[in-house]
PDB file of C-alpha atoms in Angstrom:
ATOM      1  CA  MET A   1      -0.169   0.144   0.130  1.00  0.00           C
ATOM      2  CA  LYS A   2       1.615   3.246  -1.270  1.00  0.00           C
ATOM      3  CA  ILE A   3       0.137   6.509   0.283  1.00  0.00           C
ATOM      4  CA  VAL A   4       0.104   9.947  -1.035  1.00  0.00           C
ATOM      5  CA  ILE A   5      -1.599  12.976   1.027  1.00  0.00           C
ATOM      6  CA  THR A   6      -2.000  16.490  -0.392  1.00  0.00           C
ATOM      7  CA  GLY A   7      -2.117  18.898   2.012  1.00  0.00           C
ATOM      8  CA  GLY A   8       0.068  16.556   4.535  1.00  0.00           C
ATOM      9  CA  GLY A   9       1.696  19.555   6.026  1.00  0.00           C
ATOM     10  CA  GLY A  10      -1.227  20.704   7.354  1.00  0.00           C
ATOM     11  CA  PHE A  11      -2.761  20.157  11.154  1.00  0.00           C
ATOM     12  CA  ILE A  12      -5.387  17.455   9.667  1.00  0.00           C
ATOM     13  CA  GLY A  13      -2.921  15.874   6.840  1.00  0.00           C
ATOM     14  CA  PHE A  14      -0.300  15.390   9.419  1.00  0.00           C
ATOM     15  CA  LYS A  15      -2.617  14.022  11.993  1.00  0.00           C
ATOM     16  CA  LEU A  16      -3.960  11.533   9.618  1.00  0.00           C
ATOM     17  CA  ALA A  17      -0.425  10.654   8.498  1.00  0.00           C
ATOM     18  CA  LYS A  18       0.597   9.922  12.169  1.00  0.00           C
ATOM     19  CA  ALA A  19      -2.259   7.374  12.982  1.00  0.00           C
ATOM     20  CA  LEU A  20      -1.821   5.564   9.591  1.00  0.00           C
ATOM     21  CA  LEU A  21       1.886   4.991  10.271  1.00  0.00           C
ATOM     22  CA  SER A  22       0.726   4.077  14.053  1.00  0.00           C
ATOM     23  CA  ARG A  23      -1.910   1.613  12.646  1.00  0.00           C
ATOM     24  CA  GLY A  24       0.271   0.250   9.786  1.00  0.00           C
ATOM     25  CA  THR A  25      -2.077  -0.901   7.831  1.00  0.00           C
ATOM     26  CA  LEU A  26      -5.082   0.371   5.251  1.00  0.00           C
ATOM     27  CA  ALA A  27      -7.714  -1.411   4.017  1.00  0.00           C
ATOM     28  CA  ALA A  28      -6.394  -4.444   5.425  1.00  0.00           C
ATOM     29  CA  GLU A  29      -3.016  -4.243   3.390  1.00  0.00           C
ATOM     30  CA  LYS A  30       0.335  -2.902   4.891  1.00  0.00           C
ATOM     31  CA  ILE A  31       1.270   0.613   4.466  1.00  0.00           C
ATOM     32  CA  THR A  32       4.823   0.600   2.495  1.00  0.00           C
ATOM     33  CA  ARG A  33       5.076   3.801   1.484  1.00  0.00           C
ATOM     34  CA  LEU A  34       3.184   7.633   2.698  1.00  0.00           C
ATOM     35  CA  THR A  35       4.213  10.410   0.730  1.00  0.00           C
ATOM     36  CA  LEU A  36       3.187  13.811   2.511  1.00  0.00           C
ATOM     37  CA  VAL A  37       3.048  16.387  -0.209  1.00  0.00           C
ATOM     38  CA  ASP A  38       2.577  20.653   0.730  1.00  0.00           C
ATOM     39  CA  GLN A  39       4.281  23.331   0.479  1.00  0.00           C
ATOM     40  CA  ALA A  40       5.646  23.498   3.906  1.00  0.00           C
ATOM     41  CA  PHE A  41       6.042  20.369   7.060  1.00  0.00           C
ATOM     42  CA  PRO A  42       6.207  20.602  10.553  1.00  0.00           C
ATOM     43  CA  ALA A  43       9.440  20.677  12.101  1.00  0.00           C
ATOM     44  CA  ASP A  44       8.670  17.052  14.191  1.00  0.00           C
ATOM     45  CA  LEU A  45       7.826  14.800  10.966  1.00  0.00           C
ATOM     46  CA  PRO A  46       8.542  11.549  12.395  1.00  0.00           C
ATOM     47  CA  ARG A  47      11.748   9.728  11.579  1.00  0.00           C
ATOM     48  CA  ASP A  48      10.326   6.698   9.626  1.00  0.00           C
ATOM     49  CA  PRO A  49      11.554   4.821   6.794  1.00  0.00           C
ATOM     50  CA  ARG A  50       7.842   4.246   5.247  1.00  0.00           C
ATOM     51  CA  LEU A  51       7.291   8.494   5.250  1.00  0.00           C
ATOM     52  CA  ALA A  52       8.551  11.016   2.443  1.00  0.00           C
ATOM     53  CA  ALA A  53       7.959  14.577   2.168  1.00  0.00           C
ATOM     54  CA  LEU A  54       7.547  16.275  -1.271  1.00  0.00           C
ATOM     55  CA  ALA A  55       7.276  20.426  -1.430  1.00  0.00           C
ATOM     56  CA  GLY A  56       5.724  21.573  -4.350  1.00  0.00           C
ATOM     57  CA  ASP A  57       2.523  23.145  -5.602  1.00  0.00           C
ATOM     58  CA  ILE A  58      -0.353  20.302  -6.452  1.00  0.00           C
ATOM     59  CA  SER A  59      -1.410  22.752  -9.072  1.00  0.00           C
ATOM     60  CA  ASP A  60       1.392  22.323 -10.921  1.00  0.00           C
ATOM     61  CA  PRO A  61       0.487  19.301 -13.214  1.00  0.00           C
ATOM     62  CA  GLY A  62       4.674  18.564 -13.460  1.00  0.00           C
ATOM     63  CA  PHE A  63       4.709  18.432  -9.621  1.00  0.00           C
ATOM     64  CA  ALA A  64       1.512  16.272  -9.328  1.00  0.00           C
ATOM     65  CA  ALA A  65       3.290  13.584 -11.849  1.00  0.00           C
ATOM     66  CA  ARG A  66       6.412  13.934  -9.235  1.00  0.00           C
ATOM     67  CA  ALA A  67       4.173  13.394  -6.363  1.00  0.00           C
ATOM     68  CA  ILE A  68       1.493  10.576  -7.470  1.00  0.00           C
ATOM     69  CA  ALA A  69       3.671   8.408  -8.306  1.00  0.00           C
ATOM     70  CA  ALA A  70       2.980   4.979 -11.163  1.00  0.00           C
ATOM     71  CA  ASP A  71       2.323   2.608  -8.005  1.00  0.00           C
ATOM     72  CA  THR A  72       0.516   4.857  -6.018  1.00  0.00           C
ATOM     73  CA  THR A  73      -2.758   2.865  -4.338  1.00  0.00           C
ATOM     74  CA  SER A  74      -4.230   5.570  -2.520  1.00  0.00           C
ATOM     75  CA  ILE A  75      -4.733   9.089  -2.368  1.00  0.00           C
ATOM     76  CA  PHE A  76      -6.076  11.852   0.271  1.00  0.00           C
ATOM     77  CA  HIS A  77      -6.819  14.834  -1.298  1.00  0.00           C
ATOM     78  CA  LEU A  78      -6.427  17.323   1.555  1.00  0.00           C
ATOM     79  CA  ALA A  79      -4.794  20.179  -0.205  1.00  0.00           C
ATOM     80  CA  ALA A  80      -6.736  23.452  -0.219  1.00  0.00           C
ATOM     81  CA  VAL A  81      -6.755  27.421  -0.145  1.00  0.00           C
ATOM     82  CA  VAL A  82      -9.067  27.780   2.852  1.00  0.00           C
ATOM     83  CA  SER A  83     -12.500  29.829   2.870  1.00  0.00           C
ATOM     84  CA  GLY A  84     -11.575  33.154   3.882  1.00  0.00           C
ATOM     85  CA  ALA A  85      -8.451  33.206   1.494  1.00  0.00           C
ATOM     86  CA  ALA A  86     -10.078  32.023  -1.410  1.00  0.00           C
ATOM     87  CA  GLU A  87     -13.109  34.663  -0.975  1.00  0.00           C
ATOM     88  CA  ALA A  88     -10.391  37.438  -0.748  1.00  0.00           C
ATOM     89  CA  ASP A  89      -8.595  36.042  -3.582  1.00  0.00           C
ATOM     90  CA  PHE A  90     -10.888  34.055  -6.054  1.00  0.00           C
ATOM     91  CA  ASP A  91      -7.597  33.665  -8.691  1.00  0.00           C
ATOM     92  CA  LEU A  92      -5.660  31.945  -6.177  1.00  0.00           C
ATOM     93  CA  GLY A  93      -8.732  29.734  -4.846  1.00  0.00           C
ATOM     94  CA  MET A  94      -9.464  28.781  -8.508  1.00  0.00           C
ATOM     95  CA  ARG A  95      -5.816  27.819  -9.135  1.00  0.00           C
ATOM     96  CA  VAL A  96      -5.547  26.162  -5.951  1.00  0.00           C
ATOM     97  CA  ASN A  97      -8.564  24.082  -5.266  1.00  0.00           C
ATOM     98  CA  LEU A  98      -9.851  23.261  -8.830  1.00  0.00           C
ATOM     99  CA  GLY A  99      -6.360  23.304 -10.335  1.00  0.00           C
ATOM    100  CA  GLY A 100      -4.820  20.871  -7.911  1.00  0.00           C
ATOM    101  CA  MET A 101      -7.937  19.020  -7.792  1.00  0.00           C
ATOM    102  CA  ARG A 102      -7.713  18.519 -11.797  1.00  0.00           C
ATOM    103  CA  ALA A 103      -4.013  17.980 -11.286  1.00  0.00           C
ATOM    104  CA  VAL A 104      -4.724  15.112  -8.960  1.00  0.00           C
ATOM    105  CA  LEU A 105      -7.570  13.420 -10.905  1.00  0.00           C
ATOM    106  CA  ASP A 106      -5.348  13.828 -14.562  1.00  0.00           C
ATOM    107  CA  GLN A 107      -2.195  11.960 -12.603  1.00  0.00           C
ATOM    108  CA  ALA A 108      -4.757   8.935 -10.951  1.00  0.00           C
ATOM    109  CA  ARG A 109      -6.160   8.718 -14.515  1.00  0.00           C
ATOM    110  CA  ARG A 110      -2.623   8.039 -15.886  1.00  0.00           C
ATOM    111  CA  ILE A 111      -2.112   5.311 -13.546  1.00  0.00           C
ATOM    112  CA  PHE A 112      -5.407   4.294 -14.645  1.00  0.00           C
ATOM    113  CA  ASP A 113      -4.628   4.238 -18.224  1.00  0.00           C
ATOM    114  CA  ALA A 114      -1.277   2.290 -17.822  1.00  0.00           C
ATOM    115  CA  GLY A 115      -2.822  -0.718 -16.634  1.00  0.00           C
ATOM    116  CA  VAL A 116      -2.984  -0.288 -12.823  1.00  0.00           C
ATOM    117  CA  HIS A 117      -5.614  -0.904 -10.841  1.00  0.00           C
ATOM    118  CA  PRO A 118      -7.519   2.590 -10.312  1.00  0.00           C
ATOM    119  CA  PRO A 119      -6.156   4.344  -7.198  1.00  0.00           C
ATOM    120  CA  ARG A 120      -8.649   5.041  -4.544  1.00  0.00           C
ATOM    121  CA  LEU A 121      -9.039   9.362  -3.547  1.00  0.00           C
ATOM    122  CA  VAL A 122     -10.871  10.562  -0.326  1.00  0.00           C
ATOM    123  CA  PHE A 123     -11.559  14.293  -0.827  1.00  0.00           C
ATOM    124  CA  ALA A 124     -11.822  16.266   1.552  1.00  0.00           C
ATOM    125  CA  SER A 125     -15.003  18.587   0.860  1.00  0.00           C
ATOM    126  CA  SER A 126     -17.210  21.067   2.958  1.00  0.00           C
ATOM    127  CA  VAL A 127     -20.449  21.579   4.336  1.00  0.00           C
ATOM    128  CA  ALA A 128     -19.409  24.945   2.531  1.00  0.00           C
ATOM    129  CA  ALA A 129     -20.794  23.425  -0.246  1.00  0.00           C
ATOM    130  CA  PHE A 130     -24.795  24.814   1.088  1.00  0.00           C
ATOM    131  CA  GLY A 131     -25.849  27.654   1.393  1.00  0.00           C
ATOM    132  CA  GLY A 132     -28.431  30.331   0.284  1.00  0.00           C
ATOM    133  CA  ASP A 133     -32.166  29.561   1.704  1.00  0.00           C
ATOM    134  CA  LEU A 134     -31.982  26.384   3.340  1.00  0.00           C
ATOM    135  CA  PRO A 135     -34.072  24.220   5.410  1.00  0.00           C
ATOM    136  CA  LYS A 136     -33.726  24.463   9.265  1.00  0.00           C
ATOM    137  CA  VAL A 137     -32.290  20.778   9.143  1.00  0.00           C
ATOM    138  CA  LEU A 138     -30.357  19.377   6.032  1.00  0.00           C
ATOM    139  CA  ASP A 139     -30.292  15.701   4.805  1.00  0.00           C
ATOM    140  CA  ASP A 140     -28.672  13.886   1.729  1.00  0.00           C
ATOM    141  CA  SER A 141     -31.650  15.118  -0.395  1.00  0.00           C
ATOM    142  CA  THR A 142     -31.076  19.032   0.133  1.00  0.00           C
ATOM    143  CA  THR A 143     -29.096  20.205  -3.048  1.00  0.00           C
ATOM    144  CA  PRO A 144     -25.641  22.142  -2.766  1.00  0.00           C
ATOM    145  CA  ALA A 145     -26.098  25.901  -3.422  1.00  0.00           C
ATOM    146  CA  PRO A 146     -22.869  27.375  -2.586  1.00  0.00           C
ATOM    147  CA  GLN A 147     -22.742  31.009  -1.347  1.00  0.00           C
ATOM    148  CA  THR A 148     -18.945  31.649  -1.608  1.00  0.00           C
ATOM    149  CA  SER A 149     -16.357  30.512  -4.149  1.00  0.00           C
ATOM    150  CA  TYR A 150     -14.753  28.384  -1.882  1.00  0.00           C
ATOM    151  CA  GLY A 151     -18.029  26.212  -1.395  1.00  0.00           C
ATOM    152  CA  SER A 152     -18.574  26.712  -5.203  1.00  0.00           C
ATOM    153  CA  GLN A 153     -14.736  25.037  -5.880  1.00  0.00           C
ATOM    154  CA  LYS A 154     -15.686  22.046  -3.457  1.00  0.00           C
ATOM    155  CA  VAL A 155     -18.915  21.402  -5.192  1.00  0.00           C
ATOM    156  CA  ILE A 156     -17.370  21.325  -8.272  1.00  0.00           C
ATOM    157  CA  SER A 157     -14.179  19.321  -7.456  1.00  0.00           C
ATOM    158  CA  GLU A 158     -17.330  16.868  -5.659  1.00  0.00           C
ATOM    159  CA  TYR A 159     -18.910  16.473  -9.226  1.00  0.00           C
ATOM    160  CA  LEU A 160     -15.310  15.744 -10.784  1.00  0.00           C
ATOM    161  CA  VAL A 161     -14.632  12.432  -8.407  1.00  0.00           C
ATOM    162  CA  SER A 162     -17.578  11.311  -8.995  1.00  0.00           C
ATOM    163  CA  ASP A 163     -17.380  11.746 -12.868  1.00  0.00           C
ATOM    164  CA  PHE A 164     -13.902  10.207 -12.741  1.00  0.00           C
ATOM    165  CA  SER A 165     -15.150   7.132 -10.269  1.00  0.00           C
ATOM    166  CA  ARG A 166     -18.085   6.802 -12.640  1.00  0.00           C
ATOM    167  CA  LYS A 167     -15.851   5.919 -15.820  1.00  0.00           C
ATOM    168  CA  GLY A 168     -13.477   3.688 -13.693  1.00  0.00           C
ATOM    169  CA  TYR A 169     -10.326   6.139 -13.574  1.00  0.00           C
ATOM    170  CA  ILE A 170     -10.340   6.304  -9.801  1.00  0.00           C
ATOM    171  CA  ASP A 171     -12.489   4.712  -6.711  1.00  0.00           C
ATOM    172  CA  GLY A 172     -13.556   8.210  -5.416  1.00  0.00           C
ATOM    173  CA  ARG A 173     -15.185   9.096  -2.309  1.00  0.00           C
ATOM    174  CA  SER A 174     -16.178  12.873  -0.940  1.00  0.00           C
ATOM    175  CA  LEU A 175     -16.294  13.499   2.875  1.00  0.00           C
ATOM    176  CA  ARG A 176     -18.189  17.033   3.306  1.00  0.00           C
ATOM    177  CA  LEU A 177     -16.519  18.002   6.153  1.00  0.00           C
ATOM    178  CA  PRO A 178     -17.982  20.491   9.196  1.00  0.00           C
ATOM    179  CA  THR A 179     -16.055  22.832  10.695  1.00  0.00           C
ATOM    180  CA  ILE A 180     -13.205  21.045  12.737  1.00  0.00           C
ATOM    181  CA  VAL A 181     -12.671  22.294  15.807  1.00  0.00           C
ATOM    182  CA  VAL A 182     -10.316  22.485  18.104  1.00  0.00           C
ATOM    183  CA  ARG A 183      -7.535  23.283  16.185  1.00  0.00           C
ATOM    184  CA  PRO A 184      -4.076  23.813  17.886  1.00  0.00           C
ATOM    185  CA  GLY A 185      -1.767  26.795  17.173  1.00  0.00           C
ATOM    186  CA  LYS A 186      -2.121  30.024  15.259  1.00  0.00           C
ATOM    187  CA  ALA A 187      -5.388  31.060  13.484  1.00  0.00           C
ATOM    188  CA  ASN A 188      -5.475  31.267   9.780  1.00  0.00           C
ATOM    189  CA  ALA A 189      -7.216  32.532   7.059  1.00  0.00           C
ATOM    190  CA  ALA A 190     -10.495  30.459   6.984  1.00  0.00           C
ATOM    191  CA  ALA A 191     -13.412  32.129   8.046  1.00  0.00           C
ATOM    192  CA  SER A 192     -13.940  29.112  10.430  1.00  0.00           C
ATOM    193  CA  SER A 193     -10.945  30.012  12.582  1.00  0.00           C
ATOM    194  CA  PHE A 194     -13.013  31.590  15.625  1.00  0.00           C
ATOM    195  CA  ALA A 195     -14.797  28.672  15.915  1.00  0.00           C
ATOM    196  CA  SER A 196     -11.391  27.057  17.741  1.00  0.00           C
ATOM    197  CA  ALA A 197      -9.613  30.135  18.670  1.00  0.00           C
ATOM    198  CA  VAL A 198     -13.048  31.048  21.096  1.00  0.00           C
ATOM    199  CA  VAL A 199     -11.543  27.965  23.120  1.00  0.00           C
ATOM    200  CA  ARG A 200      -7.913  27.496  22.278  1.00  0.00           C
ATOM    201  CA  GLU A 201      -6.821  30.811  23.057  1.00  0.00           C
ATOM    202  CA  PRO A 202      -8.499  31.243  26.530  1.00  0.00           C
ATOM    203  CA  LEU A 203      -7.371  27.637  27.585  1.00  0.00           C
ATOM    204  CA  ASN A 204      -3.775  28.816  26.814  1.00  0.00           C
ATOM    205  CA  GLY A 205      -4.176  32.092  28.683  1.00  0.00           C
ATOM    206  CA  ILE A 206      -4.404  34.222  25.917  1.00  0.00           C
ATOM    207  CA  PRO A 207      -7.430  37.110  25.205  1.00  0.00           C
ATOM    208  CA  TYR A 208      -9.484  36.564  22.393  1.00  0.00           C
ATOM    209  CA  GLU A 209     -11.914  38.822  20.566  1.00  0.00           C
ATOM    210  CA  CYS A 210     -14.482  36.772  18.663  1.00  0.00           C
ATOM    211  CA  PRO A 211     -15.605  38.302  15.470  1.00  0.00           C
ATOM    212  CA  LEU A 212     -18.878  36.597  15.429  1.00  0.00           C
ATOM    213  CA  PRO A 213     -22.197  36.934  17.931  1.00  0.00           C
ATOM    214  CA  PRO A 214     -22.439  34.450  20.712  1.00  0.00           C
ATOM    215  CA  GLU A 215     -25.714  32.926  19.324  1.00  0.00           C
ATOM    216  CA  THR A 216     -23.601  32.035  16.320  1.00  0.00           C
ATOM    217  CA  GLY A 217     -24.267  28.458  15.649  1.00  0.00           C
ATOM    218  CA  VAL A 218     -21.346  25.784  14.254  1.00  0.00           C
ATOM    219  CA  TRP A 219     -21.769  22.276  12.563  1.00  0.00           C
ATOM    220  CA  LEU A 220     -18.653  20.857  14.360  1.00  0.00           C
ATOM    221  CA  LEU A 221     -16.676  17.580  14.535  1.00  0.00           C
ATOM    222  CA  SER A 222     -13.179  16.707  16.277  1.00  0.00           C
ATOM    223  CA  PRO A 223     -10.007  16.199  14.767  1.00  0.00           C
ATOM    224  CA  ARG A 224      -9.949  12.662  16.038  1.00  0.00           C
ATOM    225  CA  LYS A 225     -13.196  11.814  14.372  1.00  0.00           C
ATOM    226  CA  VAL A 226     -12.399  13.606  11.298  1.00  0.00           C
ATOM    227  CA  VAL A 227      -9.405  11.305  11.090  1.00  0.00           C
ATOM    228  CA  GLU A 228     -11.329   8.266  11.901  1.00  0.00           C
ATOM    229  CA  ALA A 229     -13.743   9.468   8.742  1.00  0.00           C
ATOM    230  CA  PHE A 230     -11.012   9.712   6.417  1.00  0.00           C
ATOM    231  CA  ILE A 231      -9.721   6.494   7.163  1.00  0.00           C
ATOM    232  CA  HIS A 232     -13.150   4.976   7.471  1.00  0.00           C
ATOM    233  CA  ALA A 233     -14.175   6.561   3.964  1.00  0.00           C
ATOM    234  CA  HIS A 234     -10.974   4.983   2.473  1.00  0.00           C
ATOM    235  CA  ASP A 235     -11.811   1.565   3.814  1.00  0.00           C
ATOM    236  CA  LEU A 236     -15.545   1.250   2.896  1.00  0.00           C
ATOM    237  CA  PRO A 237     -15.896  -1.232  -0.282  1.00  0.00           C
ATOM    238  CA  ALA A 238     -16.607   0.884  -3.314  1.00  0.00           C
ATOM    239  CA  ALA A 239     -20.323  -1.349  -3.667  1.00  0.00           C
ATOM    240  CA  LYS A 240     -21.322   0.545  -0.234  1.00  0.00           C
ATOM    241  CA  TRP A 241     -21.134   3.993  -2.052  1.00  0.00           C
ATOM    242  CA  GLY A 242     -23.079   2.840  -5.072  1.00  0.00           C
ATOM    243  CA  SER A 243     -23.354   6.099  -7.773  1.00  0.00           C
ATOM    244  CA  SER A 244     -23.360   8.110  -4.784  1.00  0.00           C
ATOM    245  CA  ARG A 245     -19.890   9.328  -4.010  1.00  0.00           C
ATOM    246  CA  VAL A 246     -20.364  12.128  -1.454  1.00  0.00           C
ATOM    247  CA  VAL A 247     -21.377  12.215   2.212  1.00  0.00           C
ATOM    248  CA  ASN A 248     -22.479  14.515   4.600  1.00  0.00           C
ATOM    249  CA  LEU A 249     -20.417  13.702   7.910  1.00  0.00           C
ATOM    250  CA  PRO A 250     -21.904  13.718  11.019  1.00  0.00           C
ATOM    251  CA  GLY A 251     -21.269  16.339  13.441  1.00  0.00           C
ATOM    252  CA  ILE A 252     -22.785  18.215  16.650  1.00  0.00           C
ATOM    253  CA  THR A 253     -24.625  22.065  16.706  1.00  0.00           C
ATOM    254  CA  VAL A 254     -23.147  24.283  19.212  1.00  0.00           C
ATOM    255  CA  THR A 255     -23.356  27.955  19.418  1.00  0.00           C
ATOM    256  CA  VAL A 256     -20.157  29.963  19.938  1.00  0.00           C
ATOM    257  CA  ALA A 257     -21.927  30.550  23.616  1.00  0.00           C
ATOM    258  CA  GLU A 258     -21.956  27.168  24.332  1.00  0.00           C
ATOM    259  CA  MET A 259     -18.265  26.520  23.268  1.00  0.00           C
ATOM    260  CA  ILE A 260     -17.742  29.332  26.162  1.00  0.00           C
ATOM    261  CA  GLU A 261     -20.171  27.577  28.809  1.00  0.00           C
ATOM    262  CA  ALA A 262     -18.460  23.956  28.093  1.00  0.00           C
ATOM    263  CA  MET A 263     -14.676  25.690  28.586  1.00  0.00           C
ATOM    264  CA  GLU A 264     -15.916  27.984  31.657  1.00  0.00           C
ATOM    265  CA  LYS A 265     -16.966  24.384  33.155  1.00  0.00           C
ATOM    266  CA  ILE A 266     -13.961  22.930  31.945  1.00  0.00           C
ATOM    267  CA  ALA A 267     -11.052  25.332  33.028  1.00  0.00           C
ATOM    268  CA  GLY A 268     -12.934  27.853  35.214  1.00  0.00           C
ATOM    269  CA  ALA A 269     -14.455  31.365  34.841  1.00  0.00           C
ATOM    270  CA  GLN A 270     -11.004  33.543  34.291  1.00  0.00           C
ATOM    271  CA  ALA A 271     -10.833  31.202  30.959  1.00  0.00           C
ATOM    272  CA  ARG A 272     -14.369  32.574  29.865  1.00  0.00           C
ATOM    273  CA  LYS A 273     -13.577  36.396  31.162  1.00  0.00           C
ATOM    274  CA  ARG A 274     -10.439  36.228  28.315  1.00  0.00           C
ATOM    275  CA  VAL A 275     -13.342  36.132  25.825  1.00  0.00           C
ATOM    276  CA  SER A 276     -14.723  39.635  24.241  1.00  0.00           C
ATOM    277  CA  PHE A 277     -16.738  40.344  21.201  1.00  0.00           C
ATOM    278  CA  LYS A 278     -15.975  42.667  18.009  1.00  0.00           C
ATOM    279  CA  LEU A 279     -18.376  41.761  15.013  1.00  0.00           C
ATOM    280  CA  ASP A 280     -16.049  41.021  11.880  1.00  0.00           C
ATOM    281  CA  ALA A 281     -18.804  41.980   9.161  1.00  0.00           C
ATOM    282  CA  ARG A 282     -16.834  39.818   6.141  1.00  0.00           C
ATOM    283  CA  ILE A 283     -16.613  36.906   8.550  1.00  0.00           C
ATOM    284  CA  ASP A 284     -19.848  37.226   9.550  1.00  0.00           C
ATOM    285  CA  ALA A 285     -21.398  37.617   6.003  1.00  0.00           C
ATOM    286  CA  ILE A 286     -19.414  33.932   5.188  1.00  0.00           C
ATOM    287  CA  VAL A 287     -20.490  32.569   8.122  1.00  0.00           C
ATOM    288  CA  LYS A 288     -24.355  33.360   8.010  1.00  0.00           C
ATOM    289  CA  THR A 289     -24.586  31.178   4.411  1.00  0.00           C
ATOM    290  CA  TRP A 290     -23.001  27.900   6.416  1.00  0.00           C
ATOM    291  CA  PRO A 291     -25.911  25.380   7.847  1.00  0.00           C
ATOM    292  CA  VAL A 292     -25.870  24.372  11.350  1.00  0.00           C
ATOM    293  CA  ARG A 293     -28.082  21.302  11.238  1.00  0.00           C
ATOM    294  CA  PHE A 294     -27.565  17.950   9.416  1.00  0.00           C
ATOM    295  CA  ALA A 295     -29.779  14.896   9.402  1.00  0.00           C
ATOM    296  CA  THR A 296     -26.886  12.522   8.542  1.00  0.00           C
ATOM    297  CA  SER A 297     -28.574   9.175   7.851  1.00  0.00           C
ATOM    298  CA  ARG A 298     -26.785   7.951   5.138  1.00  0.00           C
ATOM    299  CA  ALA A 299     -23.433   8.646   6.728  1.00  0.00           C
ATOM    300  CA  ARG A 300     -24.622   6.920  10.041  1.00  0.00           C
ATOM    301  CA  ALA A 301     -25.738   4.147   8.146  1.00  0.00           C
ATOM    302  CA  LEU A 302     -22.304   3.850   6.699  1.00  0.00           C
ATOM    303  CA  GLY A 303     -20.697   3.674   9.751  1.00  0.00           C
ATOM    304  CA  PHE A 304     -19.684   7.215  10.441  1.00  0.00           C
ATOM    305  CA  GLU A 305     -19.634   8.643  13.718  1.00  0.00           C
ATOM    306  CA  ALA A 306     -20.367  12.416  15.712  1.00  0.00           C
ATOM    307  CA  ASP A 307     -18.704  13.421  18.659  1.00  0.00           C
ATOM    308  CA  PRO A 308     -20.822  12.904  21.908  1.00  0.00           C
ATOM    309  CA  GLY A 309     -20.678  16.437  22.948  1.00  0.00           C
ATOM    310  CA  ILE A 310     -18.549  19.713  22.924  1.00  0.00           C
ATOM    311  CA  ASP A 311     -17.568  18.919  26.625  1.00  0.00           C
ATOM    312  CA  ALA A 312     -15.900  16.084  24.802  1.00  0.00           C
ATOM    313  CA  VAL A 313     -14.602  17.738  22.127  1.00  0.00           C
ATOM    314  CA  ILE A 314     -12.812  20.315  24.253  1.00  0.00           C
ATOM    315  CA  ARG A 315     -11.381  17.694  26.647  1.00  0.00           C
ATOM    316  CA  ASP A 316      -9.580  15.685  23.770  1.00  0.00           C
ATOM    317  CA  TYR A 317      -8.216  19.086  22.309  1.00  0.00           C
ATOM    318  CA  ILE A 318      -6.520  19.162  25.815  1.00  0.00           C
ATOM    319  CA  ALA A 319      -5.286  15.778  26.317  1.00  0.00           C
ATOM    320  CA  ASP A 320      -4.251  15.363  22.327  1.00  0.00           C
ATOM    321  CA  GLU A 321      -2.293  18.579  22.538  1.00  0.00           C
ATOM    322  CA  GLY A 322      -0.766  18.499  25.950  1.00  0.00           C
ATOM    323  CA  VAL A 323      -2.980  21.614  26.964  1.00  0.00           C
ATOM    324  CA  ARG A 324      -2.520  22.961  30.341  1.00  0.00           C
ATOM    325  CA  ALA A 325      -5.388  24.925  30.740  1.00  0.00           C
ATOM    326  CA  GLN A 326      -4.628  28.199  32.307  1.00  0.00           C
TER     327      GLN A 326
END
């Protein structure tokens, strides 16, 4: 089993890589090579003979051809320009989010055309696929109508994954990810960055000015659960997916106020006092287009799971990242 993770230098990609190396197998086959593809990588890459890191731009077809070798069996495509950045720089989002997807798919097709078994591809899509006039609770029949460039780029990529799968060039599956909380480190350009920062910064003794009102709801999933979802999605047989290669992952609906309350219960009143509010109209306009409640019957029937609650999400973050709540 020879695996490529695009976006492998990012938080989720790197966490997925460590989980795979620890497991040692994927789809009951021994992992012999795991290549991380990104523009930069963490300093603490494991010293493992199975692991390689390749720096470059995945939207460059020449680089994609080097990154995805002819003997690649599985691809996790996580590389992307995040929501806020894709909205602010339309050309960059189109080049990386769409051009990168096309470069990955074209290279995967070359593997198939060379007479090799089609690679299995898991794509990180997003609930930003939905927007506009939405029902109170979305389900598997809700039609995507993205209201951001990022969401549009994700939906187009989903269609490409499905069509390449229909043609037999790949064995693809797309996961619409909820907002992933709690992410460690510094805030990034994602519009959803607030959902981690409002918990992370106060726990680390840092004041945080939240750009959205307390009643803002978020459909979220923890890093632990999303890594499990990527592996589970890969290992499901193609027959389980049928003609629909896209699934809305389960999550939990939590408001900013509820996140702060849970954090206070775990870390005390002093942590809560570190949060203040200052509305950012640009971020608010993006986040308001995102759905916050889903009925995910298909995902649950396929074996995907959500977190039990926001308290568990915060406690898992503290345990996984070695946080000493301030």
